[in-house]
């Protein structure tokens, strides 16, 4: 009997991937069993389900750091997701790990982000203290859109943030965690320079001396170091000097871009818009509050502005500062 394309892919994985790779044939599977697909593996099907879900499409109109209406070339949450995925696939391929799993995790990792970037997340978390964007991403794929993804993809999405006490269960999930940080550190520098908030000469010496003085050199240095250190190992890691330089760069961005450039008026405007919407939709019961969080957190920036104006019959507060963090 002729093997199906899926069976051929699974056999290729078994014969060519690292002993540390997560083979799709060894997946813990889905919460609800489904028949196999003849063309695609389960991880490939997960990737496709994420790309075709509504939450993924909304990422095109959600803030990363700079408000998209202020310029066509600033990253938004969708382009950030694509850059993370590209970096992660490069790493996975170089380490002979599972690219399909890595790609699915990265494409789904930020589905739960709120409108208006991390400022928006702070407002929603103040209203509903258990809210975290990574866990909301899992809630989207498990409950709100019921994608029935494999355990490994959901685990990688849940544990992609460095604030989580648990590491991803797979090396592919660990790659996603590093790729997220590599991507946003570098593209946020690029966007800050475009916005004339920073110049390359403003960057800490650890950044330019250890990582390089250009966008391309920094990514090449970080990715190359990670691959060299992680090759053949049972965990994903960087050398101490590169990891410390990455951490120093991230700290600098928080001080000079993410927090240092956000004025009180902008914070107050985001708080007013989202808090008003959350209170309106929350009603009196706990279940209503959860539904309000699901609804408001899922909004795009422009939909939240429009919803606020329709609800209050007045213009939304001005978001005059384009850096939202």
C-alpha positions as a Markdown table, in Angstrom:
| # | Residue | x | y | z |
|---|---|---|---|---|
| 1 | Unk | 0.0 | 0.0 | 0.0 |
| 2 | Unk | 1.4 | 3.4 | -1.0 |
| 3 | Unk | 2.2 | 5.7 | 1.9 |
| 4 | Unk | 0.3 | 8.9 | 2.3 |
| 5 | Unk | 2.1 | 12.3 | 2.2 |
| 6 | Unk | 1.6 | 12.6 | 5.9 |
| 7 | Unk | 3.1 | 9.2 | 6.5 |
| 8 | Unk | 6.1 | 10.1 | 4.4 |
| 9 | Unk | 6.6 | 13.3 | 6.3 |
| 10 | Unk | 6.5 | 11.5 | 9.6 |
| 11 | Unk | 9.0 | 8.9 | 8.4 |
| 12 | Unk | 11.3 | 11.8 | 7.2 |
| 13 | Unk | 11.1 | 13.3 | 10.7 |
| 14 | Unk | 12.1 | 10.0 | 12.3 |
| 15 | Unk | 15.1 | 9.5 | 10.0 |
| 16 | Unk | 16.4 | 13.1 | 9.9 |
| 17 | Unk | 15.6 | 15.1 | 13.0 |
| 18 | Unk | 17.7 | 15.3 | 16.1 |
| 19 | Unk | 17.1 | 12.9 | 19.0 |
| 20 | Unk | 16.0 | 15.9 | 21.0 |
| 21 | Unk | 13.3 | 16.9 | 18.5 |
| 22 | Unk | 9.6 | 16.5 | 19.2 |
| 23 | Unk | 8.4 | 14.0 | 16.6 |
| 24 | Unk | 4.8 | 14.6 | 15.5 |
| 25 | Unk | 4.3 | 10.8 | 15.7 |
| 26 | Unk | 5.1 | 11.0 | 19.4 |
| 27 | Unk | 2.7 | 13.9 | 20.2 |
| 28 | Unk | 0.5 | 13.7 | 23.2 |
| 29 | Unk | -2.3 | 14.5 | 20.8 |
| 30 | Unk | -5.5 | 16.6 | 21.1 |
| 31 | Unk | -8.0 | 16.8 | 23.8 |
| 32 | Unk | -10.6 | 15.6 | 21.3 |
| 33 | Unk | -9.4 | 12.8 | 19.1 |
| 34 | Unk | -9.7 | 13.4 | 15.3 |
| 35 | Unk | -9.0 | 11.2 | 12.3 |
| 36 | Unk | -5.6 | 11.6 | 10.7 |
| 37 | Unk | -5.2 | 13.8 | 7.6 |
| 38 | Unk | -3.7 | 12.2 | 4.6 |
| 39 | Unk | -1.8 | 15.3 | 3.5 |
| 40 | Unk | -0.7 | 17.0 | 6.7 |
| 41 | Unk | 0.8 | 16.1 | 10.0 |
| 42 | Unk | -1.0 | 17.2 | 13.2 |
| 43 | Unk | 1.5 | 20.1 | 13.8 |
| 44 | Unk | 0.9 | 21.3 | 10.2 |
| 45 | Unk | -2.8 | 21.2 | 10.7 |
| 46 | Unk | -2.4 | 23.2 | 13.9 |
| 47 | Unk | -0.4 | 25.8 | 12.0 |
| 48 | Unk | -3.1 | 26.1 | 9.4 |
| 49 | Unk | -5.9 | 26.3 | 12.0 |
| 50 | Unk | -4.1 | 29.2 | 13.7 |
| 51 | Unk | -3.5 | 31.1 | 10.4 |
| 52 | Unk | -7.2 | 30.8 | 9.5 |
| 53 | Unk | -8.6 | 31.7 | 12.8 |
| 54 | Unk | -10.2 | 35.2 | 13.4 |
| 55 | Unk | -7.9 | 36.1 | 16.3 |
| 56 | Unk | -4.9 | 35.7 | 14.0 |
| 57 | Unk | -6.4 | 38.1 | 11.4 |
| 58 | Unk | -7.0 | 40.7 | 14.2 |
| 59 | Unk | -3.3 | 40.9 | 14.9 |
| 60 | Unk | -2.9 | 43.0 | 11.8 |
| 61 | Unk | -4.6 | 45.9 | 13.7 |
| 62 | Unk | -3.2 | 45.5 | 17.1 |
| 63 | Unk | -0.3 | 47.7 | 18.5 |
| 64 | Unk | 3.1 | 46.2 | 19.0 |
| 65 | Unk | 4.9 | 49.3 | 20.3 |
| 66 | Unk | 4.1 | 52.1 | 17.9 |
| 67 | Unk | 0.6 | 53.0 | 16.9 |
| 68 | Unk | 0.2 | 51.7 | 13.3 |
| 69 | Unk | -1.8 | 54.8 | 12.2 |
| 70 | Unk | 1.3 | 57.0 | 12.8 |
| 71 | Unk | 3.2 | 55.2 | 10.0 |
| 72 | Unk | 2.9 | 52.4 | 7.5 |
| 73 | Unk | 6.2 | 50.8 | 8.3 |
| 74 | Unk | 6.1 | 50.3 | 12.0 |
| 75 | Unk | 5.6 | 46.8 | 13.3 |
| 76 | Unk | 2.2 | 45.7 | 14.4 |
| 77 | Unk | 1.4 | 42.5 | 16.4 |
| 78 | Unk | 1.0 | 40.5 | 13.1 |
| 79 | Unk | 4.3 | 41.5 | 11.6 |
| 80 | Unk | 6.0 | 40.9 | 15.0 |
| 81 | Unk | 4.5 | 37.4 | 14.9 |
| 82 | Unk | 5.8 | 36.7 | 11.4 |
| 83 | Unk | 9.3 | 37.9 | 12.4 |
| 84 | Unk | 9.3 | 35.7 | 15.5 |
| 85 | Unk | 8.2 | 32.7 | 13.3 |
| 86 | Unk | 11.0 | 33.4 | 10.7 |
| 87 | Unk | 13.7 | 33.6 | 13.3 |
| 88 | Unk | 12.4 | 30.5 | 15.1 |
| 89 | Unk | 12.2 | 28.4 | 12.0 |
| 90 | Unk | 15.8 | 29.3 | 11.1 |
| 91 | Unk | 16.9 | 28.1 | 14.5 |
| 92 | Unk | 14.8 | 24.9 | 14.4 |
| 93 | Unk | 16.1 | 24.0 | 11.0 |
| 94 | Unk | 19.7 | 24.6 | 12.0 |
| 95 | Unk | 19.3 | 22.4 | 15.1 |
| 96 | Unk | 17.4 | 19.6 | 13.2 |
| 97 | Unk | 14.3 | 20.2 | 15.4 |
| 98 | Unk | 10.7 | 20.2 | 14.3 |
| 99 | Unk | 10.0 | 23.2 | 12.2 |
| 100 | Unk | 6.3 | 22.6 | 11.9 |
| 101 | Unk | 5.8 | 22.5 | 15.7 |
| 102 | Unk | 8.0 | 25.6 | 16.1 |
| 103 | Unk | 6.1 | 27.5 | 13.4 |
| 104 | Unk | 2.7 | 26.6 | 14.9 |
| 105 | Unk | 3.7 | 27.8 | 18.4 |
| 106 | Unk | 5.1 | 31.1 | 17.1 |
| 107 | Unk | 2.1 | 31.9 | 14.9 |
| 108 | Unk | -0.2 | 31.4 | 17.9 |
| 109 | Unk | 1.9 | 32.9 | 20.7 |
| 110 | Unk | 0.4 | 36.4 | 20.7 |
| 111 | Unk | -3.2 | 35.7 | 19.8 |
| 112 | Unk | -4.3 | 36.8 | 23.3 |
| 113 | Unk | -2.7 | 40.2 | 23.2 |
| 114 | Unk | -5.0 | 43.2 | 24.0 |
| 115 | Unk | -5.4 | 46.4 | 21.9 |
| 116 | Unk | -2.9 | 49.1 | 22.6 |
| 117 | Unk | 0.1 | 46.9 | 23.4 |
| 118 | Unk | 1.3 | 46.2 | 26.9 |
| 119 | Unk | -0.5 | 49.3 | 28.3 |
| 120 | Unk | -3.7 | 47.7 | 27.2 |
| 121 | Unk | -2.7 | 44.4 | 28.9 |
| 122 | Unk | -2.0 | 46.4 | 32.2 |
| 123 | Unk | -5.6 | 47.8 | 32.1 |
| 124 | Unk | -7.2 | 44.5 | 31.5 |
| 125 | Unk | -5.1 | 42.8 | 34.2 |
| 126 | Unk | -6.1 | 45.5 | 36.7 |
| 127 | Unk | -9.7 | 44.8 | 35.9 |
| 128 | Unk | -9.3 | 41.0 | 35.9 |
| 129 | Unk | -6.0 | 40.2 | 37.9 |
| 130 | Unk | -5.6 | 36.7 | 36.5 |
| 131 | Unk | -5.3 | 38.0 | 32.9 |
| 132 | Unk | -2.1 | 37.2 | 31.1 |
| 133 | Unk | -1.8 | 37.5 | 27.3 |
| 134 | Unk | -0.1 | 34.1 | 26.9 |
| 135 | Unk | -2.9 | 32.3 | 28.9 |
| 136 | Unk | -5.5 | 34.3 | 26.9 |
| 137 | Unk | -3.8 | 33.0 | 23.8 |
| 138 | Unk | -4.4 | 29.4 | 25.1 |
| 139 | Unk | -8.0 | 30.3 | 26.0 |
| 140 | Unk | -8.6 | 31.5 | 22.5 |
| 141 | Unk | -7.4 | 28.3 | 20.8 |
| 142 | Unk | -9.0 | 26.0 | 23.4 |
| 143 | Unk | -12.3 | 27.7 | 24.2 |
| 144 | Unk | -13.2 | 30.8 | 22.2 |
| 145 | Unk | -12.2 | 29.4 | 18.8 |
| 146 | Unk | -12.0 | 25.8 | 19.8 |
| 147 | Unk | -9.2 | 24.9 | 17.5 |
| 148 | Unk | -8.5 | 21.6 | 19.3 |
| 149 | Unk | -4.7 | 21.9 | 18.9 |
| 150 | Unk | -2.1 | 19.4 | 20.0 |
| 151 | Unk | -0.7 | 19.5 | 23.6 |
| 152 | Unk | 2.8 | 20.6 | 22.4 |
| 153 | Unk | 1.5 | 23.6 | 20.5 |
| 154 | Unk | -0.7 | 24.7 | 23.4 |
| 155 | Unk | 2.1 | 24.2 | 25.9 |
| 156 | Unk | 4.5 | 26.2 | 23.8 |
| 157 | Unk | 2.0 | 29.1 | 23.5 |
| 158 | Unk | 1.3 | 29.1 | 27.3 |
| 159 | Unk | 5.0 | 29.1 | 28.2 |
| 160 | Unk | 6.5 | 31.4 | 25.6 |
| 161 | Unk | 6.8 | 34.3 | 28.1 |
| 162 | Unk | 9.9 | 34.5 | 30.4 |
| 163 | Unk | 7.6 | 35.5 | 33.3 |
| 164 | Unk | 6.2 | 32.0 | 33.4 |
| 165 | Unk | 7.7 | 29.7 | 36.1 |
| 166 | Unk | 7.5 | 26.7 | 33.8 |
| 167 | Unk | 9.6 | 26.1 | 30.8 |
| 168 | Unk | 8.1 | 24.8 | 27.6 |
| 169 | Unk | 7.9 | 21.0 | 27.5 |
| 170 | Unk | 9.7 | 20.8 | 24.1 |
| 171 | Unk | 12.9 | 22.4 | 22.7 |
| 172 | Unk | 10.7 | 23.8 | 19.9 |
| 173 | Unk | 8.8 | 25.7 | 22.6 |
| 174 | Unk | 12.0 | 26.9 | 24.1 |
| 175 | Unk | 13.1 | 28.2 | 20.7 |
| 176 | Unk | 9.8 | 30.2 | 20.5 |
| 177 | Unk | 10.6 | 31.8 | 23.8 |
| 178 | Unk | 14.0 | 33.0 | 22.6 |
| 179 | Unk | 12.9 | 33.9 | 19.1 |
| 180 | Unk | 10.2 | 36.2 | 20.6 |
| 181 | Unk | 12.7 | 38.1 | 22.6 |
| 182 | Unk | 15.3 | 38.3 | 19.8 |
| 183 | Unk | 12.6 | 39.6 | 17.4 |
| 184 | Unk | 11.1 | 42.3 | 19.5 |
| 185 | Unk | 14.4 | 43.6 | 20.8 |
| 186 | Unk | 15.7 | 44.1 | 17.3 |
| 187 | Unk | 12.6 | 45.3 | 15.6 |
| 188 | Unk | 11.8 | 47.7 | 18.4 |
| 189 | Unk | 15.3 | 49.3 | 18.0 |
| 190 | Unk | 14.6 | 49.5 | 14.3 |
| 191 | Unk | 11.2 | 51.2 | 14.8 |
| 192 | Unk | 12.6 | 53.5 | 17.5 |
| 193 | Unk | 15.3 | 54.7 | 15.1 |
| 194 | Unk | 12.6 | 55.2 | 12.4 |
| 195 | Unk | 10.6 | 57.3 | 14.9 |
| 196 | Unk | 13.8 | 59.3 | 15.7 |
| 197 | Unk | 13.5 | 58.3 | 19.3 |
| 198 | Unk | 16.9 | 56.6 | 19.2 |
| 199 | Unk | 20.0 | 56.5 | 17.0 |
| 200 | Unk | 22.4 | 53.6 | 16.8 |
| 201 | Unk | 24.9 | 55.7 | 18.8 |
| 202 | Unk | 22.5 | 55.8 | 21.8 |
| 203 | Unk | 22.6 | 52.0 | 22.3 |
| 204 | Unk | 24.6 | 50.6 | 25.2 |
| 205 | Unk | 28.2 | 49.5 | 24.5 |
| 206 | Unk | 27.2 | 45.9 | 25.3 |
| 207 | Unk | 24.8 | 46.0 | 22.5 |
| 208 | Unk | 27.1 | 47.3 | 19.8 |
| 209 | Unk | 30.3 | 45.6 | 20.9 |
| 210 | Unk | 28.9 | 42.2 | 21.6 |
| 211 | Unk | 25.8 | 42.0 | 19.4 |
| 212 | Unk | 26.7 | 44.3 | 16.5 |
| 213 | Unk | 25.8 | 47.8 | 15.4 |
| 214 | Unk | 23.1 | 47.0 | 12.8 |
| 215 | Unk | 19.8 | 45.2 | 12.8 |
| 216 | Unk | 21.1 | 42.4 | 10.6 |
| 217 | Unk | 24.3 | 41.9 | 12.6 |
| 218 | Unk | 22.5 | 41.8 | 15.9 |
| 219 | Unk | 20.0 | 39.1 | 14.8 |
| 220 | Unk | 22.8 | 37.1 | 13.1 |
| 221 | Unk | 24.9 | 37.2 | 16.3 |
| 222 | Unk | 22.1 | 36.2 | 18.6 |
| 223 | Unk | 20.8 | 33.4 | 16.4 |
| 224 | Unk | 24.2 | 32.1 | 15.5 |
| 225 | Unk | 25.3 | 32.0 | 19.2 |
| 226 | Unk | 22.1 | 30.3 | 20.2 |
| 227 | Unk | 22.5 | 27.6 | 17.5 |
| 228 | Unk | 26.2 | 27.0 | 18.4 |
| 229 | Unk | 25.5 | 26.7 | 22.1 |
| 230 | Unk | 22.3 | 24.6 | 21.7 |
| 231 | Unk | 23.6 | 22.2 | 19.1 |
| 232 | Unk | 23.2 | 18.6 | 20.3 |
| 233 | Unk | 22.1 | 19.8 | 23.8 |
| 234 | Unk | 18.8 | 19.0 | 25.6 |
| 235 | Unk | 18.0 | 22.6 | 26.2 |
| 236 | Unk | 18.1 | 25.9 | 24.2 |
| 237 | Unk | 20.6 | 28.4 | 25.5 |
| 238 | Unk | 22.9 | 31.3 | 24.7 |
| 239 | Unk | 26.5 | 32.0 | 25.8 |
| 240 | Unk | 26.7 | 34.2 | 28.9 |
| 241 | Unk | 28.1 | 37.2 | 27.1 |
| 242 | Unk | 25.4 | 37.2 | 24.4 |
| 243 | Unk | 22.6 | 36.5 | 26.9 |
| 244 | Unk | 23.8 | 39.4 | 29.1 |
| 245 | Unk | 24.1 | 41.8 | 26.2 |
| 246 | Unk | 20.5 | 40.8 | 25.1 |
| 247 | Unk | 19.3 | 41.5 | 28.7 |
| 248 | Unk | 21.1 | 44.8 | 28.8 |
| 249 | Unk | 19.5 | 45.9 | 25.5 |
| 250 | Unk | 16.1 | 44.9 | 26.7 |
| 251 | Unk | 16.5 | 46.9 | 29.9 |
| 252 | Unk | 17.6 | 49.9 | 27.9 |
| 253 | Unk | 14.6 | 49.7 | 25.7 |
| 254 | Unk | 12.2 | 49.5 | 28.7 |
| 255 | Unk | 13.8 | 52.6 | 30.1 |
| 256 | Unk | 14.2 | 54.7 | 26.9 |
| 257 | Unk | 11.3 | 53.5 | 24.7 |
| 258 | Unk | 8.6 | 51.3 | 26.3 |
| 259 | Unk | 8.2 | 53.3 | 29.6 |
| 260 | Unk | 10.3 | 56.4 | 29.2 |
| 261 | Unk | 8.4 | 57.7 | 26.2 |
| 262 | Unk | 4.9 | 57.0 | 27.4 |
| 263 | Unk | 3.3 | 60.1 | 28.8 |
| 264 | Unk | 0.7 | 60.2 | 31.6 |
| 265 | Unk | -1.9 | 61.4 | 29.1 |
| 266 | Unk | -1.4 | 58.4 | 26.9 |
| 267 | Unk | -1.7 | 56.0 | 29.8 |
| 268 | Unk | -4.8 | 57.7 | 31.0 |
| 269 | Unk | -6.3 | 57.6 | 27.5 |
| 270 | Unk | -5.8 | 53.8 | 27.2 |
| 271 | Unk | -7.1 | 53.3 | 30.7 |
| 272 | Unk | -10.2 | 55.4 | 30.0 |
| 273 | Unk | -11.0 | 53.6 | 26.7 |
| 274 | Unk | -10.6 | 50.0 | 27.9 |
| 275 | Unk | -11.9 | 50.4 | 31.5 |
| 276 | Unk | -15.1 | 52.0 | 30.2 |
| 277 | Unk | -15.6 | 49.2 | 27.7 |
| 278 | Unk | -14.8 | 46.5 | 30.4 |
| 279 | Unk | -17.2 | 48.0 | 32.9 |
| 280 | Unk | -20.0 | 48.4 | 30.4 |
| 281 | Unk | -19.8 | 44.8 | 29.2 |
| 282 | Unk | -19.0 | 43.2 | 32.6 |
| 283 | Unk | -22.5 | 43.3 | 34.1 |
| 284 | Unk | -22.9 | 42.1 | 37.6 |
| 285 | Unk | -21.8 | 38.5 | 37.5 |
| 286 | Unk | -18.4 | 36.8 | 37.4 |
| 287 | Unk | -19.2 | 35.1 | 34.1 |
| 288 | Unk | -20.1 | 38.4 | 32.6 |
| 289 | Unk | -16.8 | 39.8 | 33.7 |
| 290 | Unk | -14.9 | 37.0 | 32.0 |
| 291 | Unk | -17.0 | 37.5 | 28.8 |
| 292 | Unk | -16.2 | 41.2 | 28.9 |
| 293 | Unk | -12.5 | 40.4 | 29.2 |
| 294 | Unk | -12.7 | 38.0 | 26.3 |
| 295 | Unk | -14.5 | 40.6 | 24.2 |
| 296 | Unk | -12.5 | 43.7 | 25.0 |
| 297 | Unk | -9.1 | 42.0 | 25.0 |
| 298 | Unk | -9.9 | 40.6 | 21.6 |
| 299 | Unk | -10.6 | 44.0 | 20.1 |
| 300 | Unk | -8.3 | 45.7 | 17.6 |
| 301 | Unk | -7.0 | 49.2 | 18.4 |
| 302 | Unk | -9.4 | 50.8 | 15.9 |
| 303 | Unk | -12.4 | 48.8 | 17.0 |
| 304 | Unk | -11.8 | 49.7 | 20.6 |
| 305 | Unk | -11.7 | 53.4 | 19.7 |
| 306 | Unk | -14.9 | 53.1 | 17.6 |
| 307 | Unk | -16.7 | 51.1 | 20.3 |
| 308 | Unk | -15.8 | 53.6 | 23.0 |
| 309 | Unk | -17.1 | 56.5 | 20.8 |
| 310 | Unk | -20.3 | 54.7 | 20.0 |
| 311 | Unk | -20.9 | 53.8 | 23.7 |
| 312 | Unk | -20.1 | 57.2 | 25.2 |
| 313 | Unk | -21.2 | 59.4 | 22.2 |
| 314 | Unk | -18.0 | 61.4 | 22.6 |
| 315 | Unk | -14.6 | 61.3 | 20.9 |
| 316 | Unk | -12.1 | 58.9 | 22.3 |
| 317 | Unk | -9.2 | 60.4 | 24.3 |
| 318 | Unk | -6.3 | 61.4 | 22.1 |
| 319 | Unk | -3.5 | 58.9 | 21.8 |
| 320 | Unk | -1.0 | 61.5 | 20.8 |
| 321 | Unk | 2.1 | 59.6 | 21.8 |
| 322 | Unk | 2.8 | 56.8 | 19.4 |
| 323 | Unk | 4.9 | 54.7 | 21.7 |
| 324 | Unk | 2.6 | 52.4 | 23.7 |
| 325 | Unk | 5.0 | 49.8 | 25.1 |
